[in-house]
Amino acid sequence: MKVTVVGAGAVGASCAEYIAMKDFAAEVVLVDIKEGFAEGKAMDLMQTASLNGFDTKITGTTGDYSKTAGSKVAVITSGIPRKPGMTREELIGINAGIVKEVTQNLVKHSPDVIIIVVSNPMDTMAYLVHKTSGLPKERIIGMGGALDSARFKYRLAEALESPISDVDGMVIAAHSDTGMLPLFSKATRNGVPVSEFLSDEQKANVIEETKIGGATLTKLLGTSAWYAPGAAVSVMVQSILCDQKKMIPCSLMLDGEYGESDICLGVPAIIGKDGVEKIVNITLTEEEKAKFAEAAKAVRDVNGDLKF
Ligand code: NAI
């Protein structure tokens, strides 16, 4: 099956690389607006195929969407990333125009496509894709929770001094520094609640470090991260292409779930061959419910800046 990745920059190329390395897709098409850039990234990646042992074919194009025709999944990473000190929300002015145009081109050539939205501010960009693509809501999935949960698990394992494979945890709500909601009440170490092992101060640190996970990397790198975002997208793409039905927190259009409607926010869902198969309703504590509602309000304010 064919996967299109729009934006051959840091996140797009990393995501194409992880998809190819896992060898579950027949073809990955990279699209970029910068002349020759996607073609160059594709060629470079293809030259790793014999070294890394994959058969996925990677091609690149400078804006020729006919090459993306018949894609099962398209990932939108096109747009600008944040610089140190910026919030994701500040990117809306430039990225909204790019995401809208890219979506129209994708749907024109692949009417049955499932779109994964990565460009920031991601919850608002996912909402924009819902409002402008005409696709059913099951086929538009925002990537944020998969990455933020991976960052949560990294911080939990660090605090617990435990291998990462022993810990489990999930981040829901908004993909923003303030709106992220790491579900500490549900986090476990081999099935045992992590609150058994961590002090209140350690808990507060883990939550804070998770929420500013992206900002910390932006400060260190001078631009936003790409390895973990690329890996997170590849897990979502694989769950669709291989119909794995993994439960992954994703930014989805809500219709009453978690008390919200007409908004894209991070919630756990089963992801399979048709996209979103089911939104999973987990019981939140009263404090978590209030934080979820607060995050929704902030995302709604940002959505208000969109022009369709
Ligand atoms: P980048 O600057 O390395 O790559 C973006 C690419 O998009 C560039 O190559 C650029 O030429 C291309 N582009 C711009 N306009 C285009 C158009 N109209 N059509 C096709 N390509 C176009 O940026 P990076 O680091 O890859 O980040 C991409 C986006 O992903 C940013 O908005 C960033 O904030 C977001 N991001 C989201 C994450 C998430 O968890 N949802 C995690 C990391 C980044």
XYZ file of C-alpha atoms and ligand atoms in Angstrom:
352
model
C 0.000 0.000 0.000
C 1.070 3.550 -0.720
C 1.775 6.190 1.932
C 2.267 9.866 1.104
C 4.253 12.141 3.392
C 3.867 15.833 2.632
C 6.816 17.883 3.869
C 10.209 16.222 3.372
C 11.736 18.214 6.233
C 12.935 16.908 9.570
C 9.725 15.159 10.699
C 8.580 14.042 7.229
C 11.907 12.434 6.344
C 12.223 10.783 9.764
C 8.729 9.361 9.452
C 9.469 8.063 5.922
C 12.656 6.464 7.234
C 10.899 4.659 10.116
C 8.112 3.451 7.812
C 10.670 2.093 5.342
C 12.810 0.487 8.052
C 9.805 -1.462 9.334
C 9.108 -2.580 5.756
C 5.292 -2.785 5.945
C 4.428 -0.318 3.129
C 4.921 -0.925 -0.581
C 5.692 2.711 -1.353
C 6.313 6.029 0.379
C 5.917 9.208 -1.696
C 7.566 12.308 -0.256
C 6.174 15.678 -1.399
C 7.752 19.056 -0.775
C 7.448 22.539 -2.182
C 11.232 23.154 -2.208
C 12.528 22.268 -5.682
C 14.283 18.890 -5.696
C 14.208 18.500 -1.900
C 11.779 15.573 -1.693
C 13.475 13.861 -4.647
C 16.842 14.237 -2.893
C 15.591 12.931 0.454
C 13.915 9.993 -1.300
C 17.094 9.117 -3.199
C 19.228 9.330 -0.058
C 16.787 7.112 1.839
C 16.613 4.601 -1.046
C 20.388 4.329 -0.899
C 19.994 3.010 2.675
C 17.661 0.203 1.485
C 20.339 -2.391 0.736
C 22.208 -1.396 3.902
C 19.179 -1.533 6.173
C 17.391 -4.377 4.395
C 14.042 -2.958 3.331
C 12.088 -3.190 0.089
C 9.761 -0.198 0.535
C 10.101 2.039 -2.524
C 10.615 5.718 -1.653
C 10.053 8.387 -4.281
C 9.944 12.188 -4.102
C 8.182 14.948 -5.981
C 8.170 18.728 -5.966
C 4.444 19.300 -5.698
C 3.193 16.826 -8.342
C 0.247 15.325 -6.473
C -0.638 12.957 -9.327
C 2.272 10.863 -7.954
C 0.361 10.482 -4.668
C -2.773 9.040 -6.323
C -4.290 6.047 -4.566
C -2.588 6.625 -1.205
C -4.071 4.668 1.688
C -2.571 7.107 4.216
C -1.234 10.649 3.832
C 0.780 12.371 6.551
C 0.832 16.176 6.605
C 4.069 17.536 8.070
C 4.373 20.562 5.782
C 4.726 23.942 7.413
C 7.094 25.740 9.716
C 8.303 24.340 13.043
C 8.699 26.488 16.136
C 11.918 28.189 17.197
C 13.096 28.392 20.823
C 10.675 30.427 22.954
C 7.766 30.069 20.506
C 4.509 28.285 21.274
C 2.933 25.886 18.781
C -0.068 28.220 18.571
C 2.090 30.994 17.064
C 2.508 28.916 13.884
C -1.147 29.080 12.899
C -0.877 32.046 10.498
C 1.483 30.324 8.055
C 0.596 26.688 8.644
C -3.184 26.981 8.225
C -2.845 28.124 4.593
C -0.326 25.362 3.833
C -2.363 22.602 5.504
C -5.584 23.632 3.750
C -3.971 23.675 0.296
C -2.148 20.391 0.858
C -5.353 18.700 2.069
C -7.241 19.739 -1.062
C -4.487 18.351 -3.290
C -4.338 15.073 -1.378
C -8.088 14.436 -1.417
C -8.318 15.283 -5.132
C -5.926 12.441 -5.988
C -6.792 9.991 -3.174
C -10.475 10.387 -2.250
C -10.325 7.343 0.070
C -7.253 8.525 1.934
C -6.796 8.517 5.722
C -5.023 11.726 6.752
C -2.641 11.987 9.703
C -2.101 15.625 10.683
C 1.237 16.547 12.244
C 1.744 20.266 11.442
C 1.284 22.577 14.426
C -0.748 23.830 16.155
C -1.829 20.245 15.549
C -5.272 20.085 17.233
C -6.326 23.182 15.306
C -4.794 21.926 12.051
C -6.700 18.641 12.462
C -9.888 20.662 12.993
C -9.111 22.638 9.821
C -8.708 19.406 7.839
C -12.120 18.251 9.118
C -13.726 21.505 8.065
C -12.138 21.700 4.620
C -11.574 18.141 3.343
C -15.099 16.683 3.221
C -13.662 13.382 4.536
C -15.544 11.305 7.121
C -14.297 11.983 10.642
C -12.907 8.462 11.057
C -10.342 9.265 8.372
C -8.710 12.334 9.958
C -6.298 11.668 12.809
C -4.069 14.188 14.575
C -0.687 13.001 15.871
C 0.196 14.353 19.305
C -0.778 11.862 21.988
C 1.446 9.088 20.625
C 4.484 11.358 20.912
C 3.508 12.970 24.207
C 2.826 9.535 25.740
C 6.267 8.336 24.619
C 7.764 11.400 26.318
C 5.702 10.678 29.436
C 6.979 7.087 29.549
C 10.555 8.324 29.097
C 10.186 10.679 32.074
C 8.395 8.042 34.183
C 11.109 5.464 33.552
C 13.754 8.030 34.429
C 12.054 8.923 37.731
C 11.411 5.254 38.579
C 14.925 4.234 37.498
C 13.179 1.496 35.568
C 13.462 0.123 32.012
C 11.015 1.957 29.710
C 9.399 -1.343 28.695
C 8.206 -1.756 32.318
C 6.205 1.482 32.333
C 2.935 2.437 30.726
C 1.236 5.797 30.579
C -0.870 7.967 28.359
C -1.204 11.661 27.570
C -4.531 13.029 26.355
C -6.203 16.433 25.760
C -4.310 19.121 23.804
C -0.925 18.912 22.089
C 0.288 22.135 23.715
C 2.606 23.010 26.605
C -0.324 23.940 28.842
C -3.110 21.689 27.525
C -1.346 18.324 27.720
C -2.823 15.968 30.285
C -0.497 13.149 31.372
C -2.807 10.639 33.076
C -0.733 10.000 36.169
C -3.651 8.212 37.834
C -3.494 5.491 35.153
C 0.291 5.204 34.778
C 1.733 1.852 35.796
C 4.979 -0.018 36.335
C 4.325 -3.641 35.406
C 0.651 -3.140 36.265
C 1.293 -1.429 39.620
C 0.212 2.250 39.877
C 3.321 4.439 39.716
C 2.054 6.503 42.657
C 3.267 3.551 44.782
C 6.844 4.440 43.879
C 6.995 8.218 43.426
C 6.732 11.124 45.844
C 4.405 14.069 45.120
C 7.425 16.131 44.124
C 8.647 13.471 41.683
C 5.122 13.182 40.273
C 4.923 16.944 39.720
C 8.336 16.886 38.012
C 7.374 14.056 35.662
C 4.197 15.866 34.658
C 5.982 19.171 34.106
C 8.885 17.625 32.143
C 6.380 15.781 29.945
C 4.393 18.913 29.204
C 7.454 20.936 28.249
C 9.051 17.952 26.484
C 8.815 19.569 23.050
C 9.926 22.994 24.277
C 12.979 21.480 26.036
C 14.096 19.883 22.775
C 13.399 23.039 20.765
C 15.687 24.915 23.139
C 18.446 22.310 22.782
C 18.128 21.808 19.031
C 17.193 25.312 17.885
C 14.189 23.791 16.119
C 11.612 21.158 17.037
C 12.321 17.443 17.391
C 12.039 14.839 14.628
C 13.095 11.317 15.689
C 10.306 10.688 18.215
C 7.668 12.537 16.127
C 8.660 10.477 13.063
C 8.557 7.234 15.068
C 5.156 8.143 16.543
C 3.697 8.723 13.074
C 5.158 5.441 11.810
C 3.411 3.529 14.622
C 0.080 5.093 13.619
C 0.623 4.381 9.913
C 1.540 0.770 10.690
C -1.571 0.288 12.830
C -3.656 1.379 9.809
C -1.806 -0.470 7.044
C -1.455 -3.686 9.036
C -4.894 -3.328 10.691
C -3.245 -3.769 14.089
C -6.073 -2.060 15.997
C -3.619 -0.496 18.441
C -5.027 1.824 21.098
C -3.297 5.147 20.525
C -4.165 8.581 21.916
C -4.890 10.767 18.867
C -6.480 14.149 18.223
C -9.962 13.298 16.959
C -13.162 15.183 16.182
C -15.344 14.734 19.251
C -19.106 14.422 19.160
C -20.017 14.339 22.836
C -17.163 12.068 23.922
C -15.420 13.375 27.051
C -18.109 16.077 27.243
C -16.879 17.959 24.145
C -18.152 18.472 20.598
C -16.973 20.176 17.408
C -13.337 20.152 18.484
C -10.284 17.938 17.878
C -8.604 16.820 21.080
C -6.410 13.938 22.150
C -8.329 10.860 23.275
C -7.485 7.142 23.184
C -8.786 5.346 20.111
C -8.508 2.036 18.304
C -6.699 2.650 15.025
C -7.102 0.116 12.217
C -7.566 -0.276 8.478
C -10.487 2.169 8.310
C -8.807 4.797 10.465
C -10.523 5.481 13.792
C -12.476 2.335 14.683
C -13.564 3.411 18.149
C -12.954 6.207 20.618
C -12.243 4.591 23.973
C -13.976 6.168 26.932
C -11.812 5.968 30.043
C -12.944 7.196 33.430
C -11.153 10.376 34.444
C -10.791 11.738 37.968
C -12.627 15.016 38.710
C -9.310 16.893 38.485
C -8.527 15.304 35.104
C -12.017 16.137 33.823
C -11.509 19.792 34.768
C -8.099 19.885 33.063
C -9.555 18.295 29.929
C -12.276 20.976 29.806
C -9.662 23.708 30.327
C -7.567 22.349 27.437
C -10.676 22.261 25.243
C -11.381 25.898 25.987
C -7.836 26.918 25.010
C -7.956 24.919 21.750
C -11.366 26.407 20.937
C -9.871 29.896 21.318
C -7.107 29.033 18.829
C -9.649 27.453 16.440
C -11.457 30.793 16.520
C -8.512 32.312 14.611
C -9.086 30.013 11.619
C -10.500 31.401 8.399
C -12.042 28.743 6.171
P 10.806 21.408 8.512
O 10.929 22.862 8.262
O 12.036 20.608 8.717
O 9.981 20.730 7.316
C 8.795 21.254 6.823
C 8.811 21.032 5.320
O 7.537 21.452 4.795
C 9.887 21.864 4.590
O 10.747 21.002 3.878
C 9.079 22.764 3.672
O 9.718 23.032 2.425
C 7.797 21.951 3.494
N 6.658 22.722 3.005
C 6.279 23.983 3.331
N 5.182 24.332 2.634
C 4.842 23.275 1.878
C 3.793 23.011 0.963
N 2.859 23.941 0.681
N 3.764 21.816 0.340
C 4.702 20.876 0.599
N 5.717 21.057 1.465
C 5.787 22.249 2.091
O 9.821 21.254 9.766
P 9.640 19.959 10.697
O 10.570 20.048 11.842
O 9.638 18.767 9.839
O 8.169 20.229 11.289
C 7.048 20.161 10.431
C 5.777 20.512 11.196
O 5.478 19.494 12.141
C 5.865 21.815 12.014
O 4.651 22.529 11.921
C 6.093 21.324 13.431
O 5.681 22.262 14.379
C 5.234 20.085 13.424
N 5.546 19.099 14.448
C 4.487 18.480 15.038
C 4.661 17.503 15.974
C 3.474 16.829 16.591
O 3.638 16.108 17.577
N 2.274 17.003 16.064
C 6.040 17.115 16.415
C 7.091 17.797 15.698
C 6.838 18.763 14.746
